[in-house]
Coordinates of C-alpha atoms in Angstrom, one line a residue:
Chain W
M1 CA -22.8 34.3 -36.1
G2 CA -20.0 34.2 -33.6
S3 CA -16.3 34.9 -34.2
T4 CA -14.8 32.9 -37.0
S5 CA -11.5 32.6 -35.1
Q6 CA -12.4 29.1 -33.9
K7 CA -11.7 28.0 -37.4
H8 CA -8.0 28.5 -36.8
H9 CA -8.2 25.8 -34.2
H10 CA -6.5 22.6 -35.3
I11 CA -8.9 19.9 -36.4
L12 CA -7.7 16.4 -36.1
P13 CA -7.7 14.8 -39.6
T14 CA -9.7 11.6 -39.8
K15 CA -6.7 9.8 -41.3
T16 CA -4.5 10.8 -38.4
A17 CA -7.2 9.7 -35.9
L18 CA -7.5 6.3 -37.5
T19 CA -3.7 5.9 -37.6
I20 CA -3.4 6.8 -33.9
G21 CA -6.3 4.5 -33.0
A22 CA -4.7 1.6 -34.9
L23 CA -1.3 2.3 -33.3
L24 CA -2.9 2.2 -29.8
L25 CA -4.5 -1.2 -30.5
V26 CA -1.1 -2.5 -31.8
L27 CA 0.6 -1.3 -28.6
T28 CA -2.1 -2.9 -26.5
A29 CA -1.4 -6.2 -28.2
I30 CA 2.3 -5.8 -27.6
T31 CA 1.7 -5.1 -23.9
V32 CA -0.3 -8.3 -23.5
W33 CA 2.2 -10.3 -25.5
I34 CA 5.2 -9.1 -23.6
A35 CA 3.5 -9.8 -20.3
H36 CA 3.6 -13.5 -21.1
I37 CA 7.3 -13.5 -21.4
D38 CA 9.2 -13.5 -18.1
L39 CA 11.7 -10.7 -18.2
G40 CA 12.0 -10.2 -14.4
P41 CA 11.8 -6.6 -13.4
F42 CA 11.9 -5.5 -17.0
N43 CA 8.3 -6.6 -17.5
F44 CA 7.2 -3.8 -15.3
V45 CA 9.5 -1.3 -17.0
I46 CA 8.3 -2.3 -20.5
A47 CA 4.6 -2.3 -19.4
T48 CA 5.0 1.2 -18.0
A49 CA 7.0 2.5 -20.9
V50 CA 4.4 1.2 -23.4
A51 CA 1.6 2.6 -21.3
T52 CA 3.3 6.0 -21.3
L53 CA 3.8 5.9 -25.1
K54 CA 0.1 5.1 -25.5
A55 CA -0.9 7.8 -23.0
S56 CA 1.3 10.3 -24.9
L57 CA -0.3 9.4 -28.2
V58 CA -3.8 9.9 -26.7
A59 CA -2.7 13.3 -25.1
L60 CA -0.9 14.6 -28.2
Y61 CA -3.4 13.7 -30.9
F62 CA -6.8 12.8 -29.4
M63 CA -6.5 15.6 -26.8
N64 CA -4.8 17.8 -29.3
L65 CA -2.0 18.7 -26.9
K66 CA 0.4 18.8 -29.8
Y67 CA -1.4 21.9 -31.2
E68 CA -2.5 23.3 -27.9
S69 CA -1.2 26.5 -26.5
S70 CA 2.1 26.1 -24.7
E71 CA 0.4 27.4 -21.5
N72 CA -2.1 24.6 -21.4
R73 CA 0.6 22.1 -22.4
M74 CA 2.7 23.3 -19.4
I75 CA -0.3 23.1 -17.1
F76 CA -1.1 19.5 -17.9
I77 CA 2.5 18.3 -17.9
T78 CA 3.2 20.0 -14.6
S79 CA 0.6 17.7 -13.0
F80 CA 2.7 14.7 -13.9
L81 CA 5.7 16.5 -12.6
F82 CA 4.0 16.8 -9.2
L83 CA 2.9 13.3 -9.4
A84 CA 6.5 12.2 -10.0
I85 CA 7.6 14.2 -6.9
F86 CA 4.8 12.6 -4.9
I87 CA 5.9 9.1 -5.9
V88 CA 9.7 9.6 -5.6
L89 CA 9.6 11.3 -2.2
T90 CA 7.2 8.8 -0.7
A91 CA 9.1 5.9 -2.1
T92 CA 12.4 7.3 -1.0
D93 CA 11.0 7.6 2.5
L94 CA 9.5 4.2 2.6
F95 CA 12.3 2.1 1.0
F96 CA 15.5 4.0 2.0
R97 CA 14.7 4.9 5.5
Q98 CA 17.5 3.4 7.5
E99 CA 17.0 2.1 11.0
V100 CA 14.7 4.5 12.8
S101 CA 16.8 4.8 15.9
V102 CA 19.5 6.9 17.3
H103 CA 22.6 5.8 19.3
G104 CA 22.9 7.1 22.7
T105 CA 23.2 6.5 26.3
F106 CA 19.5 6.5 26.8
I107 CA 18.6 3.0 27.6
A108 CA 19.4 1.0 30.6
E109 CA 22.0 -1.7 30.9
G110 CA 19.4 -4.3 30.1
S111 CA 21.5 -5.8 27.4
S112 CA 24.9 -7.1 28.3
Q113 CA 27.9 -8.6 26.8
S114 CA 28.4 -12.3 26.7
K115 CA 30.5 -13.7 29.6
L116 CA 30.8 -17.2 28.2
K117 CA 33.7 -18.4 26.1
K118 CA 32.8 -19.0 22.5
P119 CA 29.0 -19.0 23.1
W120 CA 28.4 -19.5 19.5
V121 CA 29.5 -23.1 19.9
S122 CA 26.6 -25.3 21.0
T123 CA 27.2 -27.3 24.3
P124 CA 24.7 -29.5 26.2
E125 CA 24.9 -27.0 29.1
L126 CA 23.9 -24.1 26.9
V127 CA 21.0 -26.1 25.3
A128 CA 19.8 -27.1 28.8
H129 CA 19.9 -23.5 30.0
G130 CA 18.2 -22.4 26.8
K131 CA 15.4 -24.8 27.5
E132 CA 14.7 -23.2 30.8
I133 CA 14.5 -19.7 29.4
Y134 CA 12.5 -21.0 26.5
A135 CA 9.9 -22.3 29.0
I136 CA 9.5 -18.8 30.3
Q137 CA 9.8 -16.6 27.3
C138 CA 8.8 -18.5 24.3
V139 CA 6.2 -21.2 25.0
A140 CA 3.2 -19.0 24.9
C141 CA 3.6 -18.6 21.2
H142 CA 6.0 -21.2 20.0
G143 CA 4.6 -24.0 22.1
L144 CA 6.0 -26.4 24.6
E145 CA 7.7 -28.6 21.9
G146 CA 8.6 -25.7 19.7
K147 CA 6.1 -26.6 17.0
G148 CA 4.9 -23.0 16.8
N149 CA 1.6 -24.1 18.2
G150 CA 1.6 -22.4 21.6
P151 CA -1.7 -21.2 23.1
A152 CA -1.3 -17.7 21.8
A153 CA -0.2 -18.9 18.3
A154 CA -3.8 -19.0 17.1
A155 CA -4.1 -15.3 17.3
L156 CA -0.9 -14.6 15.4
N157 CA -0.5 -13.9 11.7
P158 CA 2.1 -14.8 10.5
A159 CA 2.1 -17.9 12.7
P160 CA 5.0 -18.4 15.1
R161 CA 8.0 -20.4 13.7
N162 CA 7.8 -24.1 14.0
F163 CA 11.4 -25.0 15.2
E164 CA 11.0 -28.6 14.1
A165 CA 10.8 -27.6 10.4
V166 CA 13.9 -26.6 8.5
D167 CA 12.3 -24.3 6.0
G168 CA 10.9 -20.8 6.3
W169 CA 13.2 -19.3 8.9
K170 CA 13.2 -15.6 8.1
N171 CA 16.9 -15.0 8.9
G172 CA 18.0 -18.6 8.3
R173 CA 19.1 -21.3 10.8
K174 CA 22.7 -20.2 11.3
P175 CA 23.4 -19.5 15.0
T176 CA 24.5 -15.9 14.4
M177 CA 21.3 -15.3 12.4
V178 CA 19.0 -16.8 15.1
F179 CA 20.9 -14.7 17.7
K180 CA 20.3 -11.7 15.5
T181 CA 16.6 -12.5 15.3
L182 CA 16.4 -12.7 19.1
K183 CA 18.1 -9.4 19.4
E184 CA 16.2 -7.5 16.8
G185 CA 12.9 -9.3 16.6
L186 CA 11.1 -9.7 13.2
P187 CA 9.1 -6.6 12.7
P188 CA 6.3 -6.3 11.6
S189 CA 5.5 -9.8 12.9
S190 CA 4.7 -10.4 16.5
M191 CA 8.2 -11.7 17.1
A192 CA 9.5 -9.1 19.6
S193 CA 13.1 -8.1 20.2
Y194 CA 14.6 -9.9 23.2
A195 CA 17.5 -7.6 23.4
T196 CA 16.8 -7.0 27.1
L197 CA 17.7 -10.7 27.8
P198 CA 21.3 -11.1 28.7
A199 CA 23.4 -12.0 25.7
D200 CA 24.3 -15.4 27.2
D201 CA 20.7 -16.3 27.6
R202 CA 20.1 -15.4 24.0
W203 CA 22.9 -17.7 22.8
A204 CA 21.4 -20.4 25.0
L205 CA 18.0 -19.9 23.5
T206 CA 19.6 -19.9 20.0
H207 CA 21.2 -23.3 20.6
Y208 CA 18.1 -24.7 22.2
V209 CA 15.7 -23.9 19.3
L210 CA 18.3 -25.1 16.8
S211 CA 18.6 -28.4 18.7
L212 CA 15.0 -29.1 17.9
H213 CA 16.0 -30.2 14.4
P214 CA 19.0 -32.4 13.7
Q215 CA 20.2 -30.4 10.7
V216 CA 23.1 -28.2 11.6
E217 CA 24.1 -25.1 9.8
V218 CA 27.5 -23.6 10.4
D219 CA 28.4 -19.9 10.3
S220 CA 30.9 -18.8 7.7
P221 CA 33.5 -16.1 8.6
A222 CA 31.3 -13.7 6.7
D223 CA 28.3 -14.5 8.9
F224 CA 30.4 -13.8 12.0
A225 CA 31.6 -10.6 10.5
R226 CA 28.1 -9.4 9.8
V227 CA 27.2 -9.6 13.5
G228 CA 30.6 -8.3 14.6
I229 CA 32.0 -11.4 16.1
D230 CA 35.6 -12.6 15.6
P231 CA 35.4 -16.4 15.9
N232 CA 39.1 -16.7 16.8
Q233 CA 38.6 -14.8 20.0
E234 CA 37.6 -16.5 23.2
S235 CA 34.5 -14.4 23.9
V236 CA 32.1 -12.2 22.0
Q237 CA 33.2 -8.7 21.4
E238 CA 29.7 -8.0 20.2
K239 CA 28.9 -4.3 20.4
E240 CA 25.5 -3.8 22.1
D241 CA 25.0 -0.4 20.8
P242 CA 22.3 1.3 22.8
K243 CA 19.6 2.5 20.4
I244 CA 16.3 4.2 20.8
S245 CA 13.7 5.4 18.4
I246 CA 14.1 8.9 16.9
E247 CA 10.7 9.7 18.2
L248 CA 11.7 8.9 21.8
A249 CA 15.0 10.7 21.5
M250 CA 13.3 13.8 20.2
S251 CA 10.8 13.8 23.0
Q252 CA 13.6 13.2 25.5
L253 CA 15.5 16.1 24.2
A254 CA 12.4 18.3 24.2
H255 CA 11.7 17.5 27.8
A256 CA 15.3 17.1 29.0
E257 CA 15.0 20.3 31.1
S258 CA 11.8 19.3 32.9
G259 CA 13.5 15.9 33.6
M260 CA 10.4 14.0 32.4
E261 CA 10.7 10.3 32.4
R262 CA 10.8 8.2 29.3
G263 CA 7.4 7.0 28.2
A264 CA 5.3 9.8 29.5
H265 CA 6.0 11.8 26.4
L266 CA 6.6 9.0 24.0
Y267 CA 3.0 9.2 22.7
H268 CA 2.8 13.0 22.3
S269 CA 3.4 12.9 18.6
R270 CA 1.3 9.9 18.0
F271 CA -1.9 11.0 19.7
E272 CA -3.2 14.4 20.0
Q273 CA -4.7 14.0 23.4
V274 CA -2.1 13.1 25.8
Q275 CA -3.2 11.8 29.1
E276 CA -0.8 10.5 31.6
G277 CA -0.6 6.9 33.0
P278 CA -3.7 5.0 32.0
F279 CA -3.6 6.3 28.5
I280 CA -0.2 4.9 27.8
G281 CA -1.3 1.8 29.7
K282 CA -4.1 1.3 27.3
Y283 CA -1.9 1.7 24.3
L284 CA 0.7 -0.8 25.7
Y285 CA -2.0 -3.2 26.8
Q286 CA -3.5 -3.3 23.3
K287 CA 0.0 -3.7 21.8
H288 CA 1.4 -6.4 24.1
C289 CA -1.3 -8.0 26.2
L290 CA -4.6 -8.0 24.4
E291 CA -3.9 -11.1 22.3
C292 CA -3.8 -13.3 25.3
H293 CA -5.6 -11.4 28.1
G294 CA -8.5 -10.2 26.0
D295 CA -10.4 -7.0 26.0
H296 CA -10.1 -5.0 29.3
G297 CA -8.1 -7.8 30.9
K298 CA -11.1 -10.0 31.3
G299 CA -9.1 -13.1 30.2
G300 CA -9.3 -15.3 27.1
I301 CA -8.3 -14.4 23.6
K302 CA -10.2 -11.6 21.9
V303 CA -12.3 -13.6 19.5
S304 CA -12.2 -11.2 16.6
V305 CA -8.5 -11.5 16.2
L306 CA -8.6 -15.2 15.6
G307 CA -7.9 -16.3 12.1
V308 CA -8.5 -20.0 12.6
Y309 CA -11.3 -22.5 12.8
P310 CA -12.4 -23.9 15.1
V311 CA -12.0 -20.9 17.4
A312 CA -9.5 -21.5 20.1
F313 CA -9.6 -19.9 23.6
V314 CA -6.8 -19.6 26.1
A315 CA -7.9 -19.5 29.6
T316 CA -5.7 -16.7 30.7
H317 CA -5.9 -15.2 34.1
P318 CA -8.4 -12.3 34.3
L319 CA -6.3 -9.2 35.4
N320 CA -8.6 -8.1 38.1
Q321 CA -8.1 -7.3 41.8
Q322 CA -8.0 -11.0 42.7
S323 CA -5.0 -11.7 40.5
P324 CA -1.9 -12.0 42.6
S325 CA 0.0 -9.9 40.1
M326 CA -2.3 -7.0 40.7
N327 CA -1.5 -6.8 44.4
S328 CA 1.0 -4.0 44.1
Q329 CA 3.0 -2.2 41.5
E330 CA 6.1 -4.0 42.5
V331 CA 4.7 -7.5 42.1
F332 CA 3.1 -6.5 38.8
N333 CA 6.4 -5.2 37.6
Q334 CA 8.2 -8.4 38.4
A335 CA 5.6 -10.5 36.6
V336 CA 5.6 -8.3 33.5
I337 CA 9.4 -7.9 33.3
R338 CA 10.4 -11.4 34.0
G339 CA 7.4 -13.3 32.9
I340 CA 5.8 -16.1 35.0
P341 CA 7.7 -19.3 34.5
G342 CA 5.5 -22.3 33.7
N343 CA 2.5 -20.1 33.1
L344 CA 3.1 -19.1 29.5
M345 CA 3.6 -15.5 30.4
P346 CA 6.6 -14.1 28.6
G347 CA 8.7 -11.3 30.0
Y348 CA 8.5 -7.8 28.5
G349 CA 11.9 -6.5 29.8
N350 CA 12.0 -3.4 27.6
L351 CA 9.3 -1.5 29.3
S352 CA 10.3 1.6 31.3
S353 CA 9.1 2.2 34.8
S354 CA 6.6 4.8 33.7
E355 CA 5.2 2.5 31.0
L356 CA 4.8 -0.2 33.7
K357 CA 3.1 2.3 35.9
G358 CA 0.8 3.3 33.1
L359 CA -0.1 -0.3 32.4
Y360 CA -0.8 -1.0 36.0
Q361 CA -2.9 2.1 36.4
Y362 CA -4.9 1.2 33.3
L363 CA -5.7 -2.3 34.5
K364 CA -6.6 -1.0 38.0
A365 CA -9.0 1.5 36.4
E366 CA -10.5 -1.1 34.1
N367 CA -11.4 -3.3 37.1
E368 CA -12.9 -0.7 39.3
Chain H
M1 CA -24.5 16.7 -44.2
L2 CA -25.4 20.0 -42.7
Q3 CA -23.3 23.1 -42.8
E4 CA -24.5 24.7 -39.5
E5 CA -24.2 28.2 -40.7
T6 CA -27.3 28.9 -38.7
V7 CA -25.6 28.2 -35.4
I8 CA -25.7 31.3 -33.3
H9 CA -23.8 31.4 -30.0
H10 CA -23.4 34.6 -28.1
H11 CA -20.4 34.6 -25.9
A12 CA -20.9 35.7 -22.3
H13 CA -20.5 39.4 -21.7
H14 CA -17.4 39.2 -19.6
F15 CA -15.4 37.7 -22.5
T16 CA -14.0 40.0 -25.2
S17 CA -14.8 37.5 -28.0
A18 CA -16.1 34.0 -28.7
N19 CA -12.5 32.8 -29.0
H20 CA -11.6 34.3 -25.6
E21 CA -14.5 32.4 -24.1
F22 CA -13.4 29.2 -25.8
E23 CA -9.8 29.5 -24.7
A24 CA -10.9 30.3 -21.1
A25 CA -13.2 27.3 -21.0
K26 CA -10.6 25.0 -22.4
Q27 CA -8.0 26.1 -20.0
G28 CA -10.5 25.5 -17.2
M29 CA -10.9 22.0 -18.5
W30 CA -7.1 21.4 -18.5
I31 CA -6.8 22.6 -14.9
F32 CA -9.7 20.3 -14.0
L33 CA -7.8 17.4 -15.6
V34 CA -4.7 18.4 -13.5
T35 CA -6.8 17.9 -10.4
E36 CA -7.9 14.6 -11.8
V37 CA -4.3 13.4 -12.4
L38 CA -3.5 14.2 -8.8
M39 CA -6.7 12.5 -7.5
F40 CA -5.8 9.3 -9.3
G41 CA -2.2 9.9 -8.5
G42 CA -2.8 9.2 -4.8
L43 CA -4.1 5.8 -5.7
F44 CA -1.2 5.2 -8.0
V45 CA 1.3 6.1 -5.3
A46 CA -0.4 3.7 -2.9
Y47 CA -0.3 1.0 -5.5
G48 CA 3.4 1.6 -6.2
L49 CA 4.4 1.5 -2.6
F50 CA 2.4 -1.6 -1.7
R51 CA 3.7 -3.4 -4.8
G52 CA 7.2 -2.5 -3.7
L53 CA 6.5 -3.9 -0.2
Y54 CA 4.7 -7.0 -1.2
P55 CA 5.8 -8.0 -4.8
E56 CA 5.0 -11.7 -4.3
M57 CA 1.5 -11.0 -3.0
F58 CA 0.8 -8.7 -6.0
H59 CA 1.9 -11.4 -8.3
E60 CA -0.2 -14.1 -6.7
A61 CA -3.3 -11.9 -6.3
H62 CA -3.2 -10.5 -9.9
Q63 CA -3.6 -14.0 -11.3
H64 CA -7.2 -13.9 -10.1
L65 CA -7.9 -11.1 -12.6
A66 CA -9.1 -12.0 -16.1
V67 CA -6.5 -10.6 -18.5
H68 CA -8.7 -11.2 -21.5
M69 CA -11.5 -9.1 -19.9
G70 CA -9.0 -6.3 -19.2
A71 CA -7.5 -6.5 -22.6
L72 CA -11.0 -6.4 -24.2
N73 CA -11.9 -3.4 -22.1
T74 CA -8.7 -1.7 -23.2
V75 CA -9.6 -2.2 -26.9
V76 CA -13.2 -1.0 -26.2
L77 CA -12.0 2.1 -24.4
I78 CA -9.3 3.0 -27.0
T79 CA -11.9 2.6 -29.8
S80 CA -14.3 4.8 -27.9
S81 CA -11.6 7.4 -27.6
L82 CA -11.1 7.2 -31.3
T83 CA -14.9 7.6 -32.0
M84 CA -14.9 10.5 -29.5
A85 CA -12.1 12.2 -31.4
L86 CA -13.8 11.7 -34.7
S87 CA -17.1 13.1 -33.3
V88 CA -15.3 16.2 -32.1
S89 CA -13.6 16.8 -35.5
S90 CA -16.9 16.1 -37.3
A91 CA -18.5 18.8 -35.1
Q92 CA -15.7 21.2 -35.8
K93 CA -16.2 20.6 -39.6
G94 CA -19.9 21.0 -39.2
H95 CA -20.8 17.4 -40.0
K96 CA -23.7 17.0 -37.7
V97 CA -24.8 13.6 -38.7
S98 CA -21.5 11.9 -38.4
S99 CA -20.8 13.7 -35.1
V100 CA -24.1 12.2 -33.8
R101 CA -23.2 8.8 -35.2
Y102 CA -19.8 8.9 -33.5
L103 CA -21.2 10.1 -30.2
V104 CA -23.7 7.2 -30.2
L105 CA -20.9 4.8 -31.0
T106 CA -18.9 6.2 -28.1
L107 CA -21.9 5.7 -25.7
I108 CA -22.4 2.1 -26.9
L109 CA -18.7 1.4 -26.3
A110 CA -18.9 2.9 -22.9
C111 CA -21.8 0.6 -22.1
C112 CA -19.7 -2.4 -23.3
F113 CA -16.9 -1.3 -21.0
L114 CA -19.2 -1.2 -18.0
G115 CA -20.8 -4.5 -19.1
V116 CA -17.5 -6.2 -19.1
K117 CA -16.7 -4.6 -15.7
Y118 CA -20.0 -5.9 -14.4
F119 CA -19.0 -9.5 -15.3
E120 CA -15.6 -9.0 -13.7
Y121 CA -17.0 -7.5 -10.5
S122 CA -19.6 -10.2 -10.0
H123 CA -17.0 -12.8 -10.5
K124 CA -14.8 -11.2 -7.9
F125 CA -17.8 -10.9 -5.5
H126 CA -18.5 -14.6 -6.0
D127 CA -15.0 -15.6 -5.3
G128 CA -14.8 -13.4 -2.2
L129 CA -12.0 -11.4 -3.8
L130 CA -13.0 -8.2 -2.0
P131 CA -11.3 -5.3 -0.3
G132 CA -10.1 -5.3 3.3
G133 CA -12.2 -7.1 5.8
F134 CA -14.7 -8.3 3.2
F135 CA -12.0 -10.6 1.7
T136 CA -13.1 -14.2 2.1
N137 CA -11.2 -16.0 -0.6
T138 CA -9.3 -19.0 0.7
E139 CA -7.4 -19.9 -2.5
I140 CA -4.9 -17.1 -2.2
K141 CA -2.2 -17.9 0.4
S142 CA -0.7 -14.4 0.9
P143 CA -2.2 -13.0 4.1
K144 CA -2.2 -9.5 2.7
A145 CA -4.0 -10.2 -0.6
S146 CA -7.0 -8.2 0.4
L147 CA -4.8 -5.1 0.0
F148 CA -4.5 -5.8 -3.7
F149 CA -8.2 -6.1 -4.1
S150 CA -8.7 -2.9 -2.0
L151 CA -6.5 -1.2 -4.6
Y152 CA -8.2 -3.0 -7.5
F153 CA -11.7 -1.9 -6.5
M154 CA -10.7 1.6 -5.5
M155 CA -8.8 2.3 -8.7
T156 CA -11.2 0.6 -11.2
G157 CA -14.2 1.8 -9.1
L158 CA -13.1 5.4 -9.3
H159 CA -12.4 5.0 -12.9
G160 CA -15.8 3.3 -13.4
I161 CA -17.5 6.3 -11.8
H162 CA -15.7 8.5 -14.3
V163 CA -17.0 6.4 -17.1
L164 CA -20.5 6.8 -15.8
I165 CA -20.1 10.5 -15.5
G166 CA -18.6 10.5 -19.0
M167 CA -21.7 8.8 -20.3
G168 CA -23.8 11.4 -18.7
V169 CA -22.0 14.3 -20.3
I170 CA -21.8 12.6 -23.7
S171 CA -25.6 12.1 -23.6
W172 CA -25.9 15.8 -22.7
I173 CA -23.8 16.9 -25.7
L174 CA -25.5 14.4 -27.9
R175 CA -28.8 16.0 -27.1
R176 CA -27.4 19.5 -27.8
T177 CA -25.9 18.3 -31.1
L178 CA -29.3 16.9 -32.1
R179 CA -30.8 20.3 -31.4
G180 CA -28.3 21.8 -33.7
E181 CA -26.5 23.9 -31.1
F182 CA -23.0 23.1 -32.4
G183 CA -21.2 24.0 -35.6
P184 CA -17.8 25.2 -36.9
S185 CA -18.3 28.5 -35.1
Y186 CA -19.2 27.0 -31.7
Y187 CA -18.2 23.6 -30.4
T188 CA -16.7 24.3 -27.0
P189 CA -18.8 21.8 -24.9
I190 CA -18.2 18.9 -27.3
E191 CA -14.5 19.5 -27.4
L192 CA -14.3 19.7 -23.6
V193 CA -16.2 16.5 -23.1
G194 CA -13.8 15.0 -25.6
L195 CA -10.9 16.0 -23.4
Y196 CA -12.5 14.5 -20.4
W197 CA -13.3 11.2 -22.2
H198 CA -9.7 10.9 -23.5
F199 CA -8.5 11.4 -19.9
V200 CA -10.7 8.5 -18.8
D201 CA -9.1 6.4 -21.5
L202 CA -5.6 7.6 -20.4
V203 CA -6.2 6.4 -16.8
W204 CA -7.3 3.0 -18.1
I205 CA -4.2 2.7 -20.3
Y206 CA -2.2 2.7 -17.0
L207 CA -4.6 0.7 -14.9
F208 CA -4.7 -2.2 -17.4
P209 CA -1.0 -3.2 -17.2
L210 CA -0.6 -2.3 -13.6
L211 CA -3.5 -4.4 -12.3
Y212 CA -3.8 -7.2 -14.9
L213 CA -0.3 -7.7 -16.0
V214 CA 1.8 -7.7 -12.9
G215 CA 5.1 -9.4 -14.0

């Protein structure tokens, strides 16, 4: 016969086991019952607290942790400590990360201050000017009439805003908020930042899209304050703080000595294998162009990204040697930066020259 | 009732005593359970973050889970944990017959759990409530609802695999109990399987409110 010392081991009395079992069932009933009462965020807190109480009962009595050696107890509890660190640090990073950008003199003078007087007040001239820019920059997605049904809309989820409807505007319909949306975009949706458009053009666009519905919303002083505008002043003293991503700033600092241009090293951290030119081009193409121009610039929308039925195609220009935009890097740059008026091609004014070069090289290589 | 005074277990030569062997084995089990906590932990972190990002989607998607099924399974699993605990204490006291009886009960309850899960899963398959790209349900409006079902299947699936493995090891100790290998002087395997089974219960205790009762 083996050692008798196992007899000193604590044996769970049947009565205790039954009591704990009954307690666990009662707590389960309480959890289900409380879930049917709407207590807002407290539902989650209570549910987790009750679950923790139940888990503690199981661990302490059924798993005998109460009578376990302190060493084993510590081992098990430490795992939850590490789980807590895991949760807290990841959540802190995700939910409290402020804007991922740094201020600096890095970006070009693309954005500018408004030169108009009181551009936040809608005028027929501004609306007319906005309509012109709209036809270049916005129609592809938002449609000719602003119904959010442009040719590229089919590929987008969430769908582009329908300006003829009052509800659902992410930042609301107040002019300052629409202006803010144009400046910052609506990540992670496909609504890009149009900060590279001159501020006056953005105000014009704001008034144009708001004119598509008769309901007018007026900015309160607090709204103006939020975007840094003093409505009593004649012109906008809006600060267009130049900002770039931390990633880019880091790579710029790292390569400051070699004088490398922006873009070429932007993708260092993201991809292990860094190739110049065409590689960046491929990345940018997939990010900005693929939705309309299709795989490898062959034209048409890539069918697999469509979420609608019946499947819609846009007869976009294939980006091969015959395309006039592919004649030279200069012509290509103009088309990409400014867009092609009347052809649904929006402008992508925030690409750097090396990014444009990479994009051009990629398309050239694809068509050889 | 058999007092298993005939049970003979020779501890391995690298242990100083049977108790030394028992304590080492048990500590090994606790360390294994720590790795289990961290394995499930990754999924719980993913759950927490995505719920924080898309609270409305979680609320809408969770309404497609059957609360009564989840509650039933909670009751089933808690009861199986109780029978497991009773089986361990019976073995420790040398009550072979009741230990066997409780082990069989535990196995039956585990089967019930998987049975309920089977009905739940087939219902989800039928409604197209599937993970990621397999999601074909049209009733749910949130565009990211497939994320919830990715988490649902990952978490309950991994848990279900644990239940299956648990049934395997319970069957194994049931066989050994029937052979009369355990008694008051040696019950290490049955105690360790008990720890594992309670841990499986412990995970479900959190999964149930998190998945089925999103406020």
